[in-house]
Each structure stands twice: as C-alpha cells, then as structure tokens.
Amino acid sequence: MENWDLSSDEMQDGNAPELDVIEEHNPVTRDDENANPEEVVGDTRSPVQNILGKFEGDINKRLHIKRKRMETYIKDSFKDSNVKLEQLWKTNKQERKKINNKFCEQYITTFQKFDMDVQKFNEEQEKSVNNYQKEQQALKLSKCSQSQTLEAIKDMHENYMEMQKAELQLRSRGEDETSCPKEAETS
C-alpha cells in the first residue's frame, strides 16, 4: 500500500536534498524581526510552488493509480457480490424447490387419503343402504308372513268356533231329544 506521508515520498523521490538546497537559499528566520512578513512569504512562495509543481505530477500519478485501484476494487467487489448473490439465489431457489416438492408430496398424500376416505364412506353408505333395503324386505316378508299366519290362525279360530257351535247345537239337540222322550214317558 502506498504511503501518503510526504517525508517518505520525499525520500522515495529523491527530493529531500532539493528542500535542503531551497532552505539554504531562502532561510526564513525568526531572528530577523525587521523583515516584512510579505517579503518572507514572497521569497518562499516560488520555490514552494516549484516543489509543489514537482509533487503535483507525482501526486496526480498517485491519485490516478489510487483511482484505478479503487475502480478495480469496486469492480471486483461488485463481481464478488454478484457471485455471492447468485449463489445465494441458487441456494434459495433450491431450498424453495425442496419445500415446494415436500408440500406437493404432503398435499398429494393428504388428497389421496381424503379420496380413500371418501371412497370408504361411499362404500359404507352403499352397504348401509343395501342393509337397510334388505332389512326392509325382511320386515315386509315378516309382516306378510305374520299377516298370513294371523289370517290362518283367524280362519282356524273361526272354523274351530263354528265346529264348537255346531257341536253345541248337536249336543243341545241330542239332549233335547233325550230329554223329550223321558218327558213323554212321564206324561
């Protein structure tokens, strides 16, 4: 890295001896109190400008080099940032894809389970309807059977009652006939 310290620049550029020479030609002393400050500044201005002129080219070169380094650093930083962002984006995209795939699998599994549950429910409902219809038919048959049995019992009861009535009538006639001859004999 470059050093901005002027004393080290002077040493590197070999300008230090010139400064000593300039100071020897134009000594600014504080001992001379009669000297006009403008004269002292005026005398030192041109050698300082000469030195600064020499440094100006060097400073401009160094600034140019620094600018180029800064541009290169910024470009490299942007490239690195772009590479990192692309990697991050790819990683994020892969993670989103994994999460999406996992969600799709869970959704499909849940939907299949729901579909199976609906099919089971429909099968159970169909079985229940079939069982209900069978029970209803069985009840109808049972009702018919019971009605027929009841009708048969009723017919048998009526026949029995008629037979009992006829038998009673026969008995009552037979008793009348048996009781009448005795009455006739007694009379």
PDB file of N, CA and C in Angstrom, residues 80 84 92 108 110 163:
ATOM      1  N   ASP A  80     -17.702 -10.023  -6.959  1.00  0.00           N
ATOM      2  CA  ASP A  80     -17.823 -10.934  -5.819  1.00  0.00           C
ATOM      3  C   ASP A  80     -19.230 -10.897  -5.249  1.00  0.00           C
ATOM      4  N   LYS A  84     -21.760 -13.981  -5.104  1.00  0.00           N
ATOM      5  CA  LYS A  84     -22.362 -14.402  -3.833  1.00  0.00           C
ATOM      6  C   LYS A  84     -23.878 -14.345  -3.906  1.00  0.00           C
ATOM      7  N   ASN A  92     -31.227 -20.467  -2.413  1.00  0.00           N
ATOM      8  CA  ASN A  92     -32.592 -20.146  -2.006  1.00  0.00           C
ATOM      9  C   ASN A  92     -33.594 -20.808  -2.935  1.00  0.00           C
ATOM     10  N   ILE A 108     -50.404 -34.268  -1.976  1.00  0.00           N
ATOM     11  CA  ILE A 108     -50.862 -35.429  -2.734  1.00  0.00           C
ATOM     12  C   ILE A 108     -51.220 -36.570  -1.786  1.00  0.00           C
ATOM     13  N   THR A 110     -52.128 -36.342   1.364  1.00  0.00           N
ATOM     14  CA  THR A 110     -53.350 -35.973   2.079  1.00  0.00           C
ATOM     15  C   THR A 110     -54.564 -36.100   1.163  1.00  0.00           C
ATOM     16  N   MET A 163    -117.189 -75.110  14.491  1.00  0.00           N
ATOM     17  CA  MET A 163    -117.279 -76.517  14.879  1.00  0.00           C
ATOM     18  C   MET A 163    -117.799 -76.639  16.302  1.00  0.00           C
TER      19      MET A 163
END
